[in-house]
Short mmCIF file of C-alpha atoms in Angstrom, two decimals:
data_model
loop_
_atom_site.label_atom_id
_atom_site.label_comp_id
_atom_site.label_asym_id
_atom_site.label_seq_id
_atom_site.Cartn_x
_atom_site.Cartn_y
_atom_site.Cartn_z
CA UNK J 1 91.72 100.04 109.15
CA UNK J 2 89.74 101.62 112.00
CA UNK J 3 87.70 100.38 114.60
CA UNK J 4 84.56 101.49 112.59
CA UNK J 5 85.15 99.57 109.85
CA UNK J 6 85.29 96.39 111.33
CA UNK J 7 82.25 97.13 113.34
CA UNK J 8 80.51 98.22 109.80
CA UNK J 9 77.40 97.42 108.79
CA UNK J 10 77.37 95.82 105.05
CA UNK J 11 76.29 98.90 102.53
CA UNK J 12 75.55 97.96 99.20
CA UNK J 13 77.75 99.57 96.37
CA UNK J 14 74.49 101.84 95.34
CA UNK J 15 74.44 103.21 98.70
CA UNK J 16 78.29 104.00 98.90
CA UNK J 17 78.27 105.64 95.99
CA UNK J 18 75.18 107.66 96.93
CA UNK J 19 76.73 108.69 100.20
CA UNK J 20 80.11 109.05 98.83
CA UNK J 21 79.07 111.53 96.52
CA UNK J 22 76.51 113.60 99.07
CA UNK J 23 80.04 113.31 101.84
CA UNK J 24 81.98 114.87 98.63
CA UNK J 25 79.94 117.33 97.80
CA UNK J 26 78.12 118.74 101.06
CA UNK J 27 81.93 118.05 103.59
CA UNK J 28 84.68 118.41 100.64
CA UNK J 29 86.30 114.58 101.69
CA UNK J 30 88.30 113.04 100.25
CA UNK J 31 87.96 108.65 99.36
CA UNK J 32 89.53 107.59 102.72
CA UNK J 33 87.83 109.92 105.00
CA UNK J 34 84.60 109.25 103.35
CA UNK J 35 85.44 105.90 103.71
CA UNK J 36 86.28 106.00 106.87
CA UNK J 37 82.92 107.79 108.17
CA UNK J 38 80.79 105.43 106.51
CA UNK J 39 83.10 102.43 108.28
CA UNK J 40 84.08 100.88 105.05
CA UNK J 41 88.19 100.69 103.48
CA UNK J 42 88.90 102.97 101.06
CA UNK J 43 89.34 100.17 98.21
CA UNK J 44 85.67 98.97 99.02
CA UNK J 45 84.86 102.56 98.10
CA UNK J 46 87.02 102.23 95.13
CA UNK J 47 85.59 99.15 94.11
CA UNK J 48 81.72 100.69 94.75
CA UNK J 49 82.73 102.91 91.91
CA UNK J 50 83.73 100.18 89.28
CA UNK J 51 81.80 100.83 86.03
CA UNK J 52 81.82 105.04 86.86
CA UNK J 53 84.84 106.06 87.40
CA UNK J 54 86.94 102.81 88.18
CA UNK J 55 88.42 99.93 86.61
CA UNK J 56 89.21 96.99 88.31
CA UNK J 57 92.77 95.76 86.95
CA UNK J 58 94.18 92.18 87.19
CA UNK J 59 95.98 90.42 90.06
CA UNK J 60 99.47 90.75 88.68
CA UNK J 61 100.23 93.72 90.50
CA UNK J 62 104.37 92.77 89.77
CA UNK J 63 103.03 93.06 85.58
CA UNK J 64 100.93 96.17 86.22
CA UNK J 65 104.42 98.34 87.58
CA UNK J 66 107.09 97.02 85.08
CA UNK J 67 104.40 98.66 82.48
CA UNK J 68 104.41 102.09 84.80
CA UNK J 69 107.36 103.14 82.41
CA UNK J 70 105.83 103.54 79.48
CA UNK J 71 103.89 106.66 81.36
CA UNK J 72 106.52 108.92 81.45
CA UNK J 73 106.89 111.21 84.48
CA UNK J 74 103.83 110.18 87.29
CA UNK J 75 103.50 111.04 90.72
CA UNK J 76 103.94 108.53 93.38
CA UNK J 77 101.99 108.34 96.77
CA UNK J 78 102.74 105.95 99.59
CA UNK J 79 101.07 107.06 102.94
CA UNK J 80 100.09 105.49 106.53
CA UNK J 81 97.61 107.22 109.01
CA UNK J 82 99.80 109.93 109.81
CA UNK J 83 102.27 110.50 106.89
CA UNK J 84 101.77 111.43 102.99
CA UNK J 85 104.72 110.64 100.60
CA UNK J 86 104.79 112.08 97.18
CA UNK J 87 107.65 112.30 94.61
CA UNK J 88 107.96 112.84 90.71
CA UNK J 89 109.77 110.43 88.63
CA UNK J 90 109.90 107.32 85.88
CA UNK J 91 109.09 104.23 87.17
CA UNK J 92 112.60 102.44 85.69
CA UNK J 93 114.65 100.27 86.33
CA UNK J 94 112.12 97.71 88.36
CA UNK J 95 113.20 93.66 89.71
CA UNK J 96 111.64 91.51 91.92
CA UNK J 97 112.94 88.58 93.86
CA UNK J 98 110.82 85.63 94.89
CA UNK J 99 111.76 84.04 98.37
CA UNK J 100 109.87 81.19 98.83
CA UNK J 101 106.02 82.21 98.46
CA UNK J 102 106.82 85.65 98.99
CA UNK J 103 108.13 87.99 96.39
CA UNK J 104 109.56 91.48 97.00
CA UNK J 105 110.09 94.32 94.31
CA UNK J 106 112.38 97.07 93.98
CA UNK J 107 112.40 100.46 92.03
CA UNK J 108 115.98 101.94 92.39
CA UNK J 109 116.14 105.72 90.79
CA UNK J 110 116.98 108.83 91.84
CA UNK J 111 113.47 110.08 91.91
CA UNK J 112 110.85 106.97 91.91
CA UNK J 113 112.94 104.97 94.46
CA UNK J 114 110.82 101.70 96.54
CA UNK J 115 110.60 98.53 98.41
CA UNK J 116 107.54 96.65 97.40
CA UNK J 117 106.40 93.78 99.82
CA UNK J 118 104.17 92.25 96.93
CA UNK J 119 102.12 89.48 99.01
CA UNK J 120 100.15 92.73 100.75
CA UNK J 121 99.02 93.87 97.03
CA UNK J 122 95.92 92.02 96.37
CA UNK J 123 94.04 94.77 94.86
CA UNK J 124 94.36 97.18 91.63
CA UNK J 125 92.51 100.04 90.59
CA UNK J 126 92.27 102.61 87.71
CA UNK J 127 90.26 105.79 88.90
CA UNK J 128 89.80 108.64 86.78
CA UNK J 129 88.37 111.21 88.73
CA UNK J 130 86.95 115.11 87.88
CA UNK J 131 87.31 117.73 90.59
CA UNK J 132 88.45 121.24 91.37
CA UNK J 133 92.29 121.08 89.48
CA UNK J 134 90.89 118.91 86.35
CA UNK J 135 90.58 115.36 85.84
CA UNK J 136 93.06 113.06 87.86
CA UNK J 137 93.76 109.58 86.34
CA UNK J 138 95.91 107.38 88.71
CA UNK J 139 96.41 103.80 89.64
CA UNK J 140 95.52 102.60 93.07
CA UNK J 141 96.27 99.51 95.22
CA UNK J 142 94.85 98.18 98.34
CA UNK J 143 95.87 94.99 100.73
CA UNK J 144 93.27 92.35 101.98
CA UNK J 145 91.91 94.68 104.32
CA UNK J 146 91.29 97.35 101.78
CA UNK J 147 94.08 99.97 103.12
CA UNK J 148 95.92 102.01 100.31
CA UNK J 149 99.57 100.41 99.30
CA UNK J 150 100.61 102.33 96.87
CA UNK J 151 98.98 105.00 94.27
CA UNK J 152 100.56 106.43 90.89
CA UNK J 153 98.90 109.67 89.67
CA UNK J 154 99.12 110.76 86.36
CA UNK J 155 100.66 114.58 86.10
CA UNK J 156 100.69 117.20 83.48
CA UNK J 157 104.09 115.23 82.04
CA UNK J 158 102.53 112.00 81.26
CA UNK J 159 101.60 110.32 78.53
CA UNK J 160 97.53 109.57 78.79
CA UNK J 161 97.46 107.39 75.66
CA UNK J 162 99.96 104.78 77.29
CA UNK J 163 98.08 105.07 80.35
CA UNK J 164 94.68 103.77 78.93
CA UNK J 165 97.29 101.21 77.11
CA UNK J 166 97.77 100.28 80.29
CA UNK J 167 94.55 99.97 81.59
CA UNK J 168 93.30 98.23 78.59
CA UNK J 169 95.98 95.72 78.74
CA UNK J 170 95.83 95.19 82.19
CA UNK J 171 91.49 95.17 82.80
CA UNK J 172 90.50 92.46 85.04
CA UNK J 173 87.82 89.81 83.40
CA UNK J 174 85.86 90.47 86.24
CA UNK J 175 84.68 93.88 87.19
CA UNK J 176 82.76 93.28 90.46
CA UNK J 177 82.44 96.25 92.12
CA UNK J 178 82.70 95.20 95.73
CA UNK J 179 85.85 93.11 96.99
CA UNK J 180 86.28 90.64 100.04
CA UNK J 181 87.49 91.74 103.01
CA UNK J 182 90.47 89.79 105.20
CA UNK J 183 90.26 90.15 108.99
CA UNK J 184 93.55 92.43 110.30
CA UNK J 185 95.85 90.46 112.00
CA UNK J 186 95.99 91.72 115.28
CA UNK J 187 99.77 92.99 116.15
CA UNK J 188 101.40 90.02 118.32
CA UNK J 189 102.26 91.26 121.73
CA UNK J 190 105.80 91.77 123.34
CA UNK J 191 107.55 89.92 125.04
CA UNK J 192 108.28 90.42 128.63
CA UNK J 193 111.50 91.97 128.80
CA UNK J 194 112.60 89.20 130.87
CA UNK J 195 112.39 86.83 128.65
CA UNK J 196 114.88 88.43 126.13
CA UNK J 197 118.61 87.98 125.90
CA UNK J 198 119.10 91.82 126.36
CA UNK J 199 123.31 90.86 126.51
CA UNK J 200 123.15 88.75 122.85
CA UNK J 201 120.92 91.52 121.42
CA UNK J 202 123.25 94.19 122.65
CA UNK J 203 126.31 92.05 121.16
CA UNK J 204 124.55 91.55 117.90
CA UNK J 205 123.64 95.12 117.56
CA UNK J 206 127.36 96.43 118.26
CA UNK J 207 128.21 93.85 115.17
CA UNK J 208 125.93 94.77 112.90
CA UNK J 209 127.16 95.55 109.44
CA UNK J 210 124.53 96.58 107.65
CA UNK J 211 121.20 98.67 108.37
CA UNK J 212 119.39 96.23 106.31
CA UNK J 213 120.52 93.16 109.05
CA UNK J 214 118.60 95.34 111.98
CA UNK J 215 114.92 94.25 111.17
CA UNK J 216 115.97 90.23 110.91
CA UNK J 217 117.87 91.13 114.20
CA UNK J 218 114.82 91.94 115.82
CA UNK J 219 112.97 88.86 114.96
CA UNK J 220 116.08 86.69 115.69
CA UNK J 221 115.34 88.01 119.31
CA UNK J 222 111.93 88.25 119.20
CA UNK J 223 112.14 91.68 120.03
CA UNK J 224 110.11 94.75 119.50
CA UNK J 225 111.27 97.89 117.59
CA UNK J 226 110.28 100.48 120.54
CA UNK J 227 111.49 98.04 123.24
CA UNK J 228 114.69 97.89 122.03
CA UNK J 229 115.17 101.43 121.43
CA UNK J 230 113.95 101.39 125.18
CA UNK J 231 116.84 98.77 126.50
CA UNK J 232 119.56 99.10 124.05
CA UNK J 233 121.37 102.20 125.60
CA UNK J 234 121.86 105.48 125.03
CA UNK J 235 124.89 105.43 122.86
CA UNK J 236 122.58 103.79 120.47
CA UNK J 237 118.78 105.03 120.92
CA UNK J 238 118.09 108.09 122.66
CA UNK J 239 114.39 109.47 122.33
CA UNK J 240 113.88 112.91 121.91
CA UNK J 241 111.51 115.62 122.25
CA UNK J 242 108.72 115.51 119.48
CA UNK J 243 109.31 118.27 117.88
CA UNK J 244 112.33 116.42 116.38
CA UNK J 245 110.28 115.45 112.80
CA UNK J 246 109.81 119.15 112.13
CA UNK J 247 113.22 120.33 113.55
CA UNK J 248 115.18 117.91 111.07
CA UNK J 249 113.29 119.51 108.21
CA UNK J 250 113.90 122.89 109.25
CA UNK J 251 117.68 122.41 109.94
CA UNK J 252 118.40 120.45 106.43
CA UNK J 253 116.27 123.19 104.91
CA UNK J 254 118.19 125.62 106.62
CA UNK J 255 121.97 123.66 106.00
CA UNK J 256 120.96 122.34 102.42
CA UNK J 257 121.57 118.90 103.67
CA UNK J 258 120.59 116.56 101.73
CA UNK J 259 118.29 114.23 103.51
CA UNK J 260 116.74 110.45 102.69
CA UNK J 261 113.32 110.28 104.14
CA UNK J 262 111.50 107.25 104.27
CA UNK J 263 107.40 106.26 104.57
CA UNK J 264 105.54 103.04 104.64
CA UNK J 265 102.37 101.25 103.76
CA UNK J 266 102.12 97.72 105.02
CA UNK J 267 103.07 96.59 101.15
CA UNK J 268 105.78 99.51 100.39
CA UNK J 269 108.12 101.71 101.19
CA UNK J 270 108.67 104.70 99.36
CA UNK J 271 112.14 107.36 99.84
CA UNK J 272 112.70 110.59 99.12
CA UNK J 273 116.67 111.62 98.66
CA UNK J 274 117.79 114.94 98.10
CA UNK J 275 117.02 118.52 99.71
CA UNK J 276 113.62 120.02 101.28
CA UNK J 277 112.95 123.51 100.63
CA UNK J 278 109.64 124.98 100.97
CA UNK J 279 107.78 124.20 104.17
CA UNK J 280 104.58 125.05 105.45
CA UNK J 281 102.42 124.15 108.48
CA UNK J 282 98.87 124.18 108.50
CA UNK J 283 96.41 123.02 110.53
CA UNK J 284 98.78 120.56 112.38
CA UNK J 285 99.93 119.30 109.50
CA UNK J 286 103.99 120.00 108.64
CA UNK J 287 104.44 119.86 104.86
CA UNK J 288 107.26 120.36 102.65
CA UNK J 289 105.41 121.18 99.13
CA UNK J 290 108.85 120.87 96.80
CA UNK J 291 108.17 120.26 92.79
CA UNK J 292 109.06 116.68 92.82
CA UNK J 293 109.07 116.07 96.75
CA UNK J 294 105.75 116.65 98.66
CA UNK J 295 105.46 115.50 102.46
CA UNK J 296 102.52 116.17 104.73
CA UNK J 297 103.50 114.91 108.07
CA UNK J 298 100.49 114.94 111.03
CA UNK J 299 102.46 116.19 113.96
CA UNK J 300 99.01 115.14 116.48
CA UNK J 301 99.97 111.55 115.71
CA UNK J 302 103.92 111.17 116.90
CA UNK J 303 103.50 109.22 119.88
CA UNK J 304 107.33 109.45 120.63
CA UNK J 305 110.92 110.21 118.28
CA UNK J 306 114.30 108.53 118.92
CA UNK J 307 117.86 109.15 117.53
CA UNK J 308 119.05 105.70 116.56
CA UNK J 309 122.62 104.75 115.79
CA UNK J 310 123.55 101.59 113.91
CA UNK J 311 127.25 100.34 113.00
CA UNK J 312 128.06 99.72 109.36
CA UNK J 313 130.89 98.98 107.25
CA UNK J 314 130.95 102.59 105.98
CA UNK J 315 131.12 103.64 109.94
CA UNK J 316 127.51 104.68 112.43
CA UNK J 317 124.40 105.20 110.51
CA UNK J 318 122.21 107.69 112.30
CA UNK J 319 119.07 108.02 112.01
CA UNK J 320 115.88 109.85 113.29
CA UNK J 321 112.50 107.71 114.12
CA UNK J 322 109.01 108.97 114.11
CA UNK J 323 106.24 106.59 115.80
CA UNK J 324 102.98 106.49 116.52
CA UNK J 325 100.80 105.67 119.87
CA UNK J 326 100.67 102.23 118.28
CA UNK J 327 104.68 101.81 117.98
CA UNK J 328 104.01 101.95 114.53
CA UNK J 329 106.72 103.84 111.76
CA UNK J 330 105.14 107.08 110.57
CA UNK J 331 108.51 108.80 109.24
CA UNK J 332 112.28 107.84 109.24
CA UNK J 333 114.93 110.26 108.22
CA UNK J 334 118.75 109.65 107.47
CA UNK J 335 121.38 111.72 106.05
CA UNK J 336 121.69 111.14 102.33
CA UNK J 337 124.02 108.47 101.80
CA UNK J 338 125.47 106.09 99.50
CA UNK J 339 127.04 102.10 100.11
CA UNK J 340 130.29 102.92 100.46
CA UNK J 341 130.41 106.34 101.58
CA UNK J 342 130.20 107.45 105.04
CA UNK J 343 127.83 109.64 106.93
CA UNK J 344 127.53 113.29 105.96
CA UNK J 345 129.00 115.75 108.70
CA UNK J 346 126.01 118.24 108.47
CA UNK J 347 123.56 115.37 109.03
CA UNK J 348 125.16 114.34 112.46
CA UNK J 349 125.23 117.63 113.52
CA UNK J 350 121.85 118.49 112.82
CA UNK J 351 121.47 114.86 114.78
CA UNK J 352 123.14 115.81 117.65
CA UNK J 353 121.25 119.22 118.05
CA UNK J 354 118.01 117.52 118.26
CA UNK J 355 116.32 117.92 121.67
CA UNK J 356 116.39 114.84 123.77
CA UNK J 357 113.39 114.44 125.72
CA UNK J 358 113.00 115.06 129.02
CA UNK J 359 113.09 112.48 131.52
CA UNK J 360 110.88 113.04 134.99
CA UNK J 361 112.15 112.40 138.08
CA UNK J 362 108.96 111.95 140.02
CA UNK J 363 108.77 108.12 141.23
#
């Protein structure tokens, strides 16, 4: 959430519909921008709208997606402030694991394929909205500070009558149409590097086994993402020139290689495997517009990029790491792979062409 919305002063949901609508209509924004102007979240927007063109579903987010099947083909959106994620698929195949007081979900498909992080789902939506291309139905979920999780849009494939099933089945009793807000945790600061065992983290990143063992390695040594990539060597993170996001699209474009690309909300993580083809920049935007696959990628927000290179069973994992000024994820992309099966060829050497940036030598 931005700056402006925690500095907000409280609008009642009249008046954000009132100035959602005259935003719409007179600037052509869309929810979170308009949210963003009038320093609100996007799901108190949402939930301004209850009783128009919302619905406020229950709490049981986990119940909500195992009944996402029965809608046929939808379109699913995960994004963060600088990266879209869209892909075309059937929501099968879904599980969730409790551990402890937190649960985590996973879709596993070839096309609808996610990591849910359930505790950061607190709110659900059903919009149905009219605008230029027709009217949109979708699903939409927010975390406690209002910030989009996840969204499921209907498309011309789906079945509407299980959809307001859905809805019906899942309405909340309540249908307030404003929700609390939960203060941001600020992000904990690093540690000195001084105070980390640089030689045990170096040891226990030469032994990893699995890429999935890398983010409990960090917080083993209470180390940041970007500070190791900084510290660990070059044989294992090198950063590269920012143009790297685009480049990687354009070579596996260019090679057919079949690429996994990866984008996160604080609650999910949504993937992409297969090819890109079509690509088109606008505006500072790079986005591949594919029939299932659509990614729109802000290239003014990568901070800095960094070739990373993790050992596995099946042999190095390389991958390609997009943050933000924040040392936040915006994009991650790997060569498509399976458990078992090593790295493709044509990804590494697309890797390896990538330009590393360039370091100054002025003191």
């Amino acid at each position: 959430m931005s700056e402006s919305v925690q500095t907000a002063t409280k609008l009642t949901p009249e008046e954000i519909r009132a100035e959602y609508e005259r935003l719409s209509q007179e600037k052509g924004m869309r929810a979170r921008n308009a949210a963003n102007e009038m320093g609100i979240s996007e799901g108190q927007l949402v939930a301004a709208r209850v009783g128009t063109v919302a619905t406020r579903l229950s709490d049981n987010a986990e119940a909500i997606l195992k009944s996402v099947v029965s809608l046929g083909e939808v379109m699913a959106l995960t994004r963060n402030e600088h990266c879209v994620h869209e892909r075309k698929g059937i929501y099968e195949n879904p599980s969730f694991f409790k551990h402890g007081p937190m649960t985590t979900g996973l879709f596993v498909n070839p096309d609808i394929d996610l990591r849910l992080f359930m505790g950061q789902w607190k709110h659900g939506f059903a919009v149905t909205e009219t605008g230029k291309a027709g009217v949109r139905k979708s699903l939409q979920f927010f975390d406690g500070a209002g910030d989009a999780i996840h969204k499921i849009y209907l498309t011309n494939h789906s079945d509407e009558a299980a959809y307001d099933d859905l809805v019906a089945m899942h309405r909340h009793a309540e249908q307030n149409t404003s929700i609390e807000i939960e203060g941001t945790k600020p992000k904990p600061e690093e540690r000195p590097d001084s105070e980390i065992d640089w030689e045990g983290f170096r040891s226990a990143w030469e032994k990893l086994k699995d890429t999935h063992d890398f983010f409990p390695m960090l917080r083993k040594f209470k180390v940041g993402r970007v500070q190791a990539l900084k510290k660990i060597g070059t044989d294992f993170a090198a950063e590269l020139d920012n143009s790297a996001a685009r480049l990687v699209l354009e070579l596996s474009r260019d090679r057919q290689c079949e690429i996994m690309v990866f984008v996160g909300s604080k609650g999910c993580i949504q993937i992409h495997t297969g090819p890109v083809n079509k690509l088109v920049e606008a505006g500072g935007w790079c986005n591949v517009l594919d029939p299932k696959f659509n990614l729109h990628l802000d290239e003014g927000g990568i901070s800095h990029s960094w070739v990373t290179k993790k050992p596995s069973v099946d042999g190095i994992i390389t991958a390609v790491e997009v943050f933000d000024k924040n040392n936040e994820l915006i994009v991650t992309f790997f060569g498509k792979r399976k458990p078992g099966v090593p790295e493709l060829t044509e990804w590494s050497e697309i890797v390896d062409s990538l330009p590393r940036k360039e370091v100054s030598n002025v003191a």
